PDB file of C-alpha atoms in Angstrom:
ATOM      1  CA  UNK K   1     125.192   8.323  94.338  1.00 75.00           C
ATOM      2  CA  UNK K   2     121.618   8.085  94.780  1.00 83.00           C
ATOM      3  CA  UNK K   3     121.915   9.934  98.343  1.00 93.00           C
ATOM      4  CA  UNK K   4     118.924   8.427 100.693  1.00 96.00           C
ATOM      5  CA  UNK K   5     115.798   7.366  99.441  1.00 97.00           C
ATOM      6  CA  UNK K   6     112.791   6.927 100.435  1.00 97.00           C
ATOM      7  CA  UNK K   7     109.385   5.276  99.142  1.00 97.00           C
ATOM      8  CA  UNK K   8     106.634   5.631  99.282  1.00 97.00           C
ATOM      9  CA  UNK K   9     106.055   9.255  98.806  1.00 96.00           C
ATOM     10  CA  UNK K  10     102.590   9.074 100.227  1.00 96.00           C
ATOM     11  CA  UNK K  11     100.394   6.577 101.543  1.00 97.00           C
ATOM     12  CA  UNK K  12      96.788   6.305 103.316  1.00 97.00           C
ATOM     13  CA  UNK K  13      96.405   3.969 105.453  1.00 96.00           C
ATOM     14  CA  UNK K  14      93.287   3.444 107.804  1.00 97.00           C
ATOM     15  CA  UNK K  15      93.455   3.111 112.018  1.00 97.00           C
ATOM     16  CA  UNK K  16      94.938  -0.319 112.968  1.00 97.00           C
ATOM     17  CA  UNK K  17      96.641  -1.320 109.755  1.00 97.00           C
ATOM     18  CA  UNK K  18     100.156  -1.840 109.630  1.00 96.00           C
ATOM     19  CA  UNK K  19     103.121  -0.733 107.058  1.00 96.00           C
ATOM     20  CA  UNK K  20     106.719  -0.133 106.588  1.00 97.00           C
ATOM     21  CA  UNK K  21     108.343   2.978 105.213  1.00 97.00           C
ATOM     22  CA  UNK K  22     111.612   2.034 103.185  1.00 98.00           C
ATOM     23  CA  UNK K  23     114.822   3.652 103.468  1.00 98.00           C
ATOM     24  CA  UNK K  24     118.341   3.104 102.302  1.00 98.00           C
ATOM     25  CA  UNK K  25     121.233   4.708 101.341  1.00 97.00           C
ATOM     26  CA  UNK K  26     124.290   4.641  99.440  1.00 95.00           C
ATOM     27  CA  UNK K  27     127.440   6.482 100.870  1.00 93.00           C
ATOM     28  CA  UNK K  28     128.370   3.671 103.474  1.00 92.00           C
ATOM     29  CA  UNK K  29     126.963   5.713 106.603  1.00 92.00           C
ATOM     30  CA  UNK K  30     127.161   4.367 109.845  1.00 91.00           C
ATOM     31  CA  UNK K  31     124.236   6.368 111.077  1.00 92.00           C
ATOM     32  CA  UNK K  32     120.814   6.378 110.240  1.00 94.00           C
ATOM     33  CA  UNK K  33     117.628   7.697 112.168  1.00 94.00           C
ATOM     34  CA  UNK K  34     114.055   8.259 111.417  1.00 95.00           C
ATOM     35  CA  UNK K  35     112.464  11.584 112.536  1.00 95.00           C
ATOM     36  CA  UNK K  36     109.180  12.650 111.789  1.00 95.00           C
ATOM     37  CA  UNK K  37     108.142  16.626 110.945  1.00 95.00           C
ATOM     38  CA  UNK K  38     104.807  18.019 111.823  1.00 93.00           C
ATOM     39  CA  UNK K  39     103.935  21.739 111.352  1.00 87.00           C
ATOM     40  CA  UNK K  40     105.157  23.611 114.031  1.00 85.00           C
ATOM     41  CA  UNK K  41     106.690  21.463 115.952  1.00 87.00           C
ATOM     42  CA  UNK K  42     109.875  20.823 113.700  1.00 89.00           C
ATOM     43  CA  UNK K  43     111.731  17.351 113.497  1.00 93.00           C
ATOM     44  CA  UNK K  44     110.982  14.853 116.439  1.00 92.00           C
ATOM     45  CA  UNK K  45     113.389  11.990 116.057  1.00 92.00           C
ATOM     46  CA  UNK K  46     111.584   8.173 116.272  1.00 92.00           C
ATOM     47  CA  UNK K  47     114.673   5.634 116.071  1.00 92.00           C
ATOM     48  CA  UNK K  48     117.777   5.371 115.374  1.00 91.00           C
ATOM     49  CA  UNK K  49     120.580   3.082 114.445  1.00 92.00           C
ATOM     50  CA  UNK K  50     125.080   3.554 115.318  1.00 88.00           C
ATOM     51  CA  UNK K  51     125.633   0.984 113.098  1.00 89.00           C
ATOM     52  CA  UNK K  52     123.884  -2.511 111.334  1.00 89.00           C
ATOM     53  CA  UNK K  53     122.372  -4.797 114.048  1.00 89.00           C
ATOM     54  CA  UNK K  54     121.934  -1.667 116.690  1.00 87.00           C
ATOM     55  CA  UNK K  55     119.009   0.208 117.057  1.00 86.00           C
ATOM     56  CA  UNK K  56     117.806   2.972 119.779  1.00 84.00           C
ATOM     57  CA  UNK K  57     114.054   3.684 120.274  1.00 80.00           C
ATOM     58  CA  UNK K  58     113.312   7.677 121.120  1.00 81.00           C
ATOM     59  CA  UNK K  59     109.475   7.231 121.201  1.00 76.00           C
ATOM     60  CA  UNK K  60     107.790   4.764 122.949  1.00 69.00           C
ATOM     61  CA  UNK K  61     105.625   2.384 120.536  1.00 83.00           C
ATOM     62  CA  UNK K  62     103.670   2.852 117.754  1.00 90.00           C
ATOM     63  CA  UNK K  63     107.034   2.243 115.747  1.00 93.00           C
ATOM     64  CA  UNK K  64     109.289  -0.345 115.007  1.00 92.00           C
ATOM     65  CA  UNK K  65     112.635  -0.703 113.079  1.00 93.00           C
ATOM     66  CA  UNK K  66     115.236  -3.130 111.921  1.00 92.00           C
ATOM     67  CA  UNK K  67     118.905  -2.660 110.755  1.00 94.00           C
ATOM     68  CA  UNK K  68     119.999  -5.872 108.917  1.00 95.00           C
ATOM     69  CA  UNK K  69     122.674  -3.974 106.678  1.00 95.00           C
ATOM     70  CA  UNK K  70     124.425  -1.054 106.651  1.00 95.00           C
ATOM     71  CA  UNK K  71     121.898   0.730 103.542  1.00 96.00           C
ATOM     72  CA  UNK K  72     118.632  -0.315 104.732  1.00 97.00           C
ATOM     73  CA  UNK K  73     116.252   1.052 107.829  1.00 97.00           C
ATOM     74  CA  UNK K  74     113.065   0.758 107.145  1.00 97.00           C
ATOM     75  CA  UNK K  75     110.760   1.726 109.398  1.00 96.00           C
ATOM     76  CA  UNK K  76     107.180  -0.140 110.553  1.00 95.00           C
ATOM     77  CA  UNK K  77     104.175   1.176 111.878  1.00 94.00           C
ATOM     78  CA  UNK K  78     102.665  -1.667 113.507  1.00 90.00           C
ATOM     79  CA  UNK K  79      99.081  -0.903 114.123  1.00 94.00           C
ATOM     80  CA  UNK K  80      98.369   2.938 113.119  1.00 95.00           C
ATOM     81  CA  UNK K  81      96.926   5.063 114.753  1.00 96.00           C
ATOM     82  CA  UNK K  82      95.517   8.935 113.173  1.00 96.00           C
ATOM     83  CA  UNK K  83      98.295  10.654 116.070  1.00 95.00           C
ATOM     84  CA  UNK K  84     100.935   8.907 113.380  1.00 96.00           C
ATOM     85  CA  UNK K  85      99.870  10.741 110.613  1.00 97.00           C
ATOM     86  CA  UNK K  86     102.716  13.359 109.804  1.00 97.00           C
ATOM     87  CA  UNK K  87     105.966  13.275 107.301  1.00 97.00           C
ATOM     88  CA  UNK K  88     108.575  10.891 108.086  1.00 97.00           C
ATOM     89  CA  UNK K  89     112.064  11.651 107.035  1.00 97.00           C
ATOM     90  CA  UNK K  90     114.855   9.443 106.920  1.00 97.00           C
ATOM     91  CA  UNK K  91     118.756  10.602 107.369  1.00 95.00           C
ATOM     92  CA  UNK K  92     122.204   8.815 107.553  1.00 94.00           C
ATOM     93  CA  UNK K  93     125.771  10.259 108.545  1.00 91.00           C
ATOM     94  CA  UNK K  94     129.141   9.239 108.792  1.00 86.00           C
ATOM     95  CA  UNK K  95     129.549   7.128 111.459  1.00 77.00           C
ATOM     96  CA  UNK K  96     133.630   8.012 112.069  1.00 72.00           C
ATOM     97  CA  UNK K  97     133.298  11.997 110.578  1.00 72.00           C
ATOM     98  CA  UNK K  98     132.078  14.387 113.587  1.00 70.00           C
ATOM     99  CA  UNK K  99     129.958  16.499 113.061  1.00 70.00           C
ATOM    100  CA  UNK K 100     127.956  14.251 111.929  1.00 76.00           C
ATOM    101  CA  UNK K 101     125.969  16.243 109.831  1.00 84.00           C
ATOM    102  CA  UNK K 102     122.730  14.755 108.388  1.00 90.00           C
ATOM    103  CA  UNK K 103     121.246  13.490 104.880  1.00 93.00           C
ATOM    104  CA  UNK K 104     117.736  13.815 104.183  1.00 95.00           C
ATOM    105  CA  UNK K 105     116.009  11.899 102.266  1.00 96.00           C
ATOM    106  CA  UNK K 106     112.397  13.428 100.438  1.00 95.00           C
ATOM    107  CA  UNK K 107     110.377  11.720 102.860  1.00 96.00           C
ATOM    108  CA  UNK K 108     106.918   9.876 103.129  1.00 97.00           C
ATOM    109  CA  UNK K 109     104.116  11.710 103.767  1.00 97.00           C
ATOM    110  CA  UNK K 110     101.608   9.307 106.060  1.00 97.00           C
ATOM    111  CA  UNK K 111      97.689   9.748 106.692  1.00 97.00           C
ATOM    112  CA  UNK K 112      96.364   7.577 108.724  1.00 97.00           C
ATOM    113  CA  UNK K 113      92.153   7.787 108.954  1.00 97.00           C
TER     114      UNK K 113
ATOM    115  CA  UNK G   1     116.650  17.440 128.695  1.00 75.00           C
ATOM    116  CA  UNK G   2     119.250  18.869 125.576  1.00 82.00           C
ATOM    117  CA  UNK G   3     116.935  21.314 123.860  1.00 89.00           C
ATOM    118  CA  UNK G   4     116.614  23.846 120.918  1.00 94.00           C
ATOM    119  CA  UNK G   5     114.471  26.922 120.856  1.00 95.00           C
ATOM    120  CA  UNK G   6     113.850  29.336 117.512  1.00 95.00           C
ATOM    121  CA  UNK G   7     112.538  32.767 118.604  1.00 88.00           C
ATOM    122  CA  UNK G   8     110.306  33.432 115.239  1.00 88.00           C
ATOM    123  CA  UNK G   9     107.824  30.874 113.926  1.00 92.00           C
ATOM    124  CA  UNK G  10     106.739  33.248 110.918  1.00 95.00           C
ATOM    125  CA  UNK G  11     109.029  35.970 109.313  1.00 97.00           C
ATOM    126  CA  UNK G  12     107.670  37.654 106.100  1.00 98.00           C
ATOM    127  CA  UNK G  13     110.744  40.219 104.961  1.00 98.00           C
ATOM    128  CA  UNK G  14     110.750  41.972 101.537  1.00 97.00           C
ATOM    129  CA  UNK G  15     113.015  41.527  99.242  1.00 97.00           C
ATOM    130  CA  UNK G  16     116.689  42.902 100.022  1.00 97.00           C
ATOM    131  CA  UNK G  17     115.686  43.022 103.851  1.00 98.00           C
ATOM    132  CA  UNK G  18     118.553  41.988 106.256  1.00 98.00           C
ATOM    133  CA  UNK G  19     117.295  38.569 108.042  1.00 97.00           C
ATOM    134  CA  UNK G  20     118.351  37.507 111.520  1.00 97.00           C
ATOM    135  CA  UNK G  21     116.972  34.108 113.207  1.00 97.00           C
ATOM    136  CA  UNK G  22     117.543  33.234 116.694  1.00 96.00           C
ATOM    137  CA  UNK G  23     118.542  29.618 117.846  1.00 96.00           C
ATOM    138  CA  UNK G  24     119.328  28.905 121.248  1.00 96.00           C
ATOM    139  CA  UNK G  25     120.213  25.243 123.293  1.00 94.00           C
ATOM    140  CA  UNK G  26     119.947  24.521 126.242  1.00 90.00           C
ATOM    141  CA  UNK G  27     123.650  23.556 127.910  1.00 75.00           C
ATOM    142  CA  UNK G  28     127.119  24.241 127.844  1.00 67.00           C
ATOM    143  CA  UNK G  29     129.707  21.880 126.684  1.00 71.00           C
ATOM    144  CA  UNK G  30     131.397  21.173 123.479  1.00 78.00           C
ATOM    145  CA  UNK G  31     128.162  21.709 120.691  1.00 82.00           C
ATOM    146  CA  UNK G  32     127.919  20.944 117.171  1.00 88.00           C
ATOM    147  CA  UNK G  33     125.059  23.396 115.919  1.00 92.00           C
ATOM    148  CA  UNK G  34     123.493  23.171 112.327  1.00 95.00           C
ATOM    149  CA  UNK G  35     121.153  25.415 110.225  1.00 97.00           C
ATOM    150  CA  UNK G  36     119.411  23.319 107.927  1.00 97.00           C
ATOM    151  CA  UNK G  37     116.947  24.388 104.999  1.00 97.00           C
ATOM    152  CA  UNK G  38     113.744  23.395 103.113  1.00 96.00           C
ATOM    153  CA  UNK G  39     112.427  25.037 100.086  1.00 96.00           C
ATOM    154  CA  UNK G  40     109.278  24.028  99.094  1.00 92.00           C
ATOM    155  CA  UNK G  41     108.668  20.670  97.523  1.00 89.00           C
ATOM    156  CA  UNK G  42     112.188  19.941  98.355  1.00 91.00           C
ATOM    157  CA  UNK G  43     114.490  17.520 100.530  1.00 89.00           C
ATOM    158  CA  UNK G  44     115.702  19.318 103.839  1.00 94.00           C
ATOM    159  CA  UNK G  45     120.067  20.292 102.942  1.00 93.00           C
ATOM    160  CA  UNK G  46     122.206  21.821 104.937  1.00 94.00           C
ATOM    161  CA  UNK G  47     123.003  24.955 105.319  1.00 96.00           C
ATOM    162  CA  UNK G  48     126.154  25.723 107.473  1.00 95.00           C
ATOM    163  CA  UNK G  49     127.605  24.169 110.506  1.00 93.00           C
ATOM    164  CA  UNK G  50     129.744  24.979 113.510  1.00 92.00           C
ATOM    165  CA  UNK G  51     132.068  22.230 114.543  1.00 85.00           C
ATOM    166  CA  UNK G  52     135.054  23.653 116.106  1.00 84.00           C
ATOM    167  CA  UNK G  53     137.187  27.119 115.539  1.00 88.00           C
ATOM    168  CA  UNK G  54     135.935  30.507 113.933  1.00 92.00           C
ATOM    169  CA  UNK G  55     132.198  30.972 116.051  1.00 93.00           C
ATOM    170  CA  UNK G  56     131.451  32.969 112.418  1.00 96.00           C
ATOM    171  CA  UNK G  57     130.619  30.210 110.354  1.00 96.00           C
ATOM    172  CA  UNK G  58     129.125  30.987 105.829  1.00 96.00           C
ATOM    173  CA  UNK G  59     126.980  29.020 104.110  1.00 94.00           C
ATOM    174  CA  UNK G  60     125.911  28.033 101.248  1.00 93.00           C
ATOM    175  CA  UNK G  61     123.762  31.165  99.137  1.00 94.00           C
ATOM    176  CA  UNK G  62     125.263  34.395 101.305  1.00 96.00           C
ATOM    177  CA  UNK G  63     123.995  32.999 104.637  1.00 97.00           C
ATOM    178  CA  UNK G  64     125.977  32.871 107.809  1.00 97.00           C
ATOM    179  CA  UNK G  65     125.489  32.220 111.439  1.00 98.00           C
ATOM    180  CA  UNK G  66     127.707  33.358 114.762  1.00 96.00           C
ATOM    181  CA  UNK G  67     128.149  30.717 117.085  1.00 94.00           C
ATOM    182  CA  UNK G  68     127.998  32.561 120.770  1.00 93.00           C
ATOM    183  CA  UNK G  69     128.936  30.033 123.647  1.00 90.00           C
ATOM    184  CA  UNK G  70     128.416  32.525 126.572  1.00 91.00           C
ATOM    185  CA  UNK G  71     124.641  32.841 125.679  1.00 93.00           C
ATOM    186  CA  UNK G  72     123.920  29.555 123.988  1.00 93.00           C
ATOM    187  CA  UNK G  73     122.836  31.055 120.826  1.00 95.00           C
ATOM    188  CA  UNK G  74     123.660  30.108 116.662  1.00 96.00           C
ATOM    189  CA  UNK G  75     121.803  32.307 115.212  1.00 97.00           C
ATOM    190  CA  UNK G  76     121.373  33.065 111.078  1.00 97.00           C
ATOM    191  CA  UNK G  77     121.872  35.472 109.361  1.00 98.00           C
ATOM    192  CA  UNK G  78     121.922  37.030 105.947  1.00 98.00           C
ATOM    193  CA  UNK G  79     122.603  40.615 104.853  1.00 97.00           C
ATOM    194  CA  UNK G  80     119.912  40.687 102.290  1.00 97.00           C
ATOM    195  CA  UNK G  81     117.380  38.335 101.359  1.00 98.00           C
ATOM    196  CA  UNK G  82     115.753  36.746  97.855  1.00 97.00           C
ATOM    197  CA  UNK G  83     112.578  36.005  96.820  1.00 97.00           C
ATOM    198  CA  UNK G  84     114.407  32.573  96.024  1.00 96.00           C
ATOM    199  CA  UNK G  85     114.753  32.156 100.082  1.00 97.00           C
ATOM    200  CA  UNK G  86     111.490  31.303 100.864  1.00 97.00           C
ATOM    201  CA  UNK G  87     112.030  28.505 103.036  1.00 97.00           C
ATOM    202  CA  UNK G  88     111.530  26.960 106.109  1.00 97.00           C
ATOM    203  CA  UNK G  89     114.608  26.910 108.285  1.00 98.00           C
ATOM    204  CA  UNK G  90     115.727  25.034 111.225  1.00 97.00           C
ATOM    205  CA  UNK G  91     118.784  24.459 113.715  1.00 96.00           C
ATOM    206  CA  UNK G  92     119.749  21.527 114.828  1.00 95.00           C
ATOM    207  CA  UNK G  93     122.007  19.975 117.572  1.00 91.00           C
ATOM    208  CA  UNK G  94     124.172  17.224 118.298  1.00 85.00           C
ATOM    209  CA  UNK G  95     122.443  14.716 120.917  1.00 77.00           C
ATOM    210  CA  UNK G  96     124.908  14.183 123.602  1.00 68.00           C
ATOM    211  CA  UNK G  97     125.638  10.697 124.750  1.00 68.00           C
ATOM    212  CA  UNK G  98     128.011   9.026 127.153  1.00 68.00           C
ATOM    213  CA  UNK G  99     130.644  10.115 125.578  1.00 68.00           C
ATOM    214  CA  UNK G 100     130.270  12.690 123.984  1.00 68.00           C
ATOM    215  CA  UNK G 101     128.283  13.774 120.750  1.00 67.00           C
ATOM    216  CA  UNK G 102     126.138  11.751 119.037  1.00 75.00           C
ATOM    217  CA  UNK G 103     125.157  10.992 115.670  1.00 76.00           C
ATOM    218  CA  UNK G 104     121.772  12.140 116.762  1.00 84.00           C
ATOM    219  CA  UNK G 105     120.465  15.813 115.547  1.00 89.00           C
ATOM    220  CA  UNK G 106     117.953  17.744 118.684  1.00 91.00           C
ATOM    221  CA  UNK G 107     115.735  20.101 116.409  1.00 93.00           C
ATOM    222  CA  UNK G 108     114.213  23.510 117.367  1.00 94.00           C
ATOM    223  CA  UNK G 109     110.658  24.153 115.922  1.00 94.00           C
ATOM    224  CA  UNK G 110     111.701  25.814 112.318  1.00 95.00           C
ATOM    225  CA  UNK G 111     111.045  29.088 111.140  1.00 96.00           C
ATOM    226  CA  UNK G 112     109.245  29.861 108.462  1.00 96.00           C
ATOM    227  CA  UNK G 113     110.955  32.814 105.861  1.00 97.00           C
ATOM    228  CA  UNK G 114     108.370  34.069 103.344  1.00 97.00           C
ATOM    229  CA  UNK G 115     110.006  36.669 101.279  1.00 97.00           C
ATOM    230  CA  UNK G 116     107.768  38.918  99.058  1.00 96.00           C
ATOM    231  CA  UNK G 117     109.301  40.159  95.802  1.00 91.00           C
TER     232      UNK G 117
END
């Protein structure tokens, strides 16, 4: 199993453009989320997702998700801004398996200028 | 709001030190508490979790943590640490939901272990 992946690894991108982050996974898990880490102030979780065709917003805007499938979440930034710039992670857990303990993925370090 | 507070931003230990790192949340209830770890240039893995039973929970590489419901507290230890720990370390809660826990992990701030050989 390839676990969860993530791509890119890094990315630029300047004030007001948009771009997705792409995640997906392997091991059937119901659960996926997107948090993002920023020094100091640990993991702050963005969106998540119970199951394909569900999502949950934690944030308000700035952000935007889909979950067609059960592998894939990727996760949009639809017009960024530089407060956005940080490392997103992306995890998945059983959906049916308490305690629901997380899988990371590397992550996608963002700058937005 | 569900919360999770680490005590120490910045430990620096030398080698063979005893560590200790505090974790505390915010409310009663059944919890499912998590240290997780992240070694530099690496993917964040878990290190040990309390679900349910013995509060003295081991993990992975010698570390364990005591889960303490009458003050709220998971906190990590390990008797003696490696240069090969230097890590940033953070614990983690279920989100609770309607009903019950979620699939949805509260962080506290991390802690950052630098451990000089």
């Amino acid at each position: 199993n390839a676990g969860v992946t993530q791509t890119p690894k890094f990315h630029i991108l300047k004030t007001g453009q948009s771009m997705t982050l792409q995640c997906a996974q392997d091991m059937n898990h119901g659960y996926m989320s997107w948090y993002r880490q920023d020094p100091g102030m640990g993991l702050r979780l963005i969106y998540y997702s119970a199951a394909a065709g569900t999502t949950d917003k934690e944030v308000p805007n700035g952000y935007n998700v889909s979950r067609l499938n059960t592998e894939d979440f990727p996760l949009r930034l639809v017009s960024a801004a530089p407060s956005q710039t940080s490392v997103y992670l992306c995890a998945s857990s059983y959906r049916d398996q308490a305690p629901y303990e997380q899988y990371f993925g590397p992550g996608t370090r963002l700058t937005v200028t | 709001a569900q919360s999770v507070s680490q005590h120490n931003h910045h430990v620096i230990l030398s080698e063979a030190a005893s560590l200790e790192l505090g974790c505390n949340y915010s409310y009663g209830g059944t919890v499912n508490l998590f240290w997780y770890v992240q070694y530099p240039g690496q993917h964040l893995q878990l290190l040990l979790k309390y679900f349910s039973g013995d509060p003295l929970v081991k993990g992975i590489k010698g570390f364990e943590a005591e889960f303490i419901k009458s003050k709220f507290s998971f906190n990590l230890r390990k008797p003696s640490v490696q240069w090969s720990d230097t890590a940033e370390y953070f614990c983690a809660v279920n989100a609770r939901g309607g009903s019950g826990n979620t699939g949805k992990l509260i962080f506290g701030q991390g802690t950052t272990l630098q451990v000089k050989p």
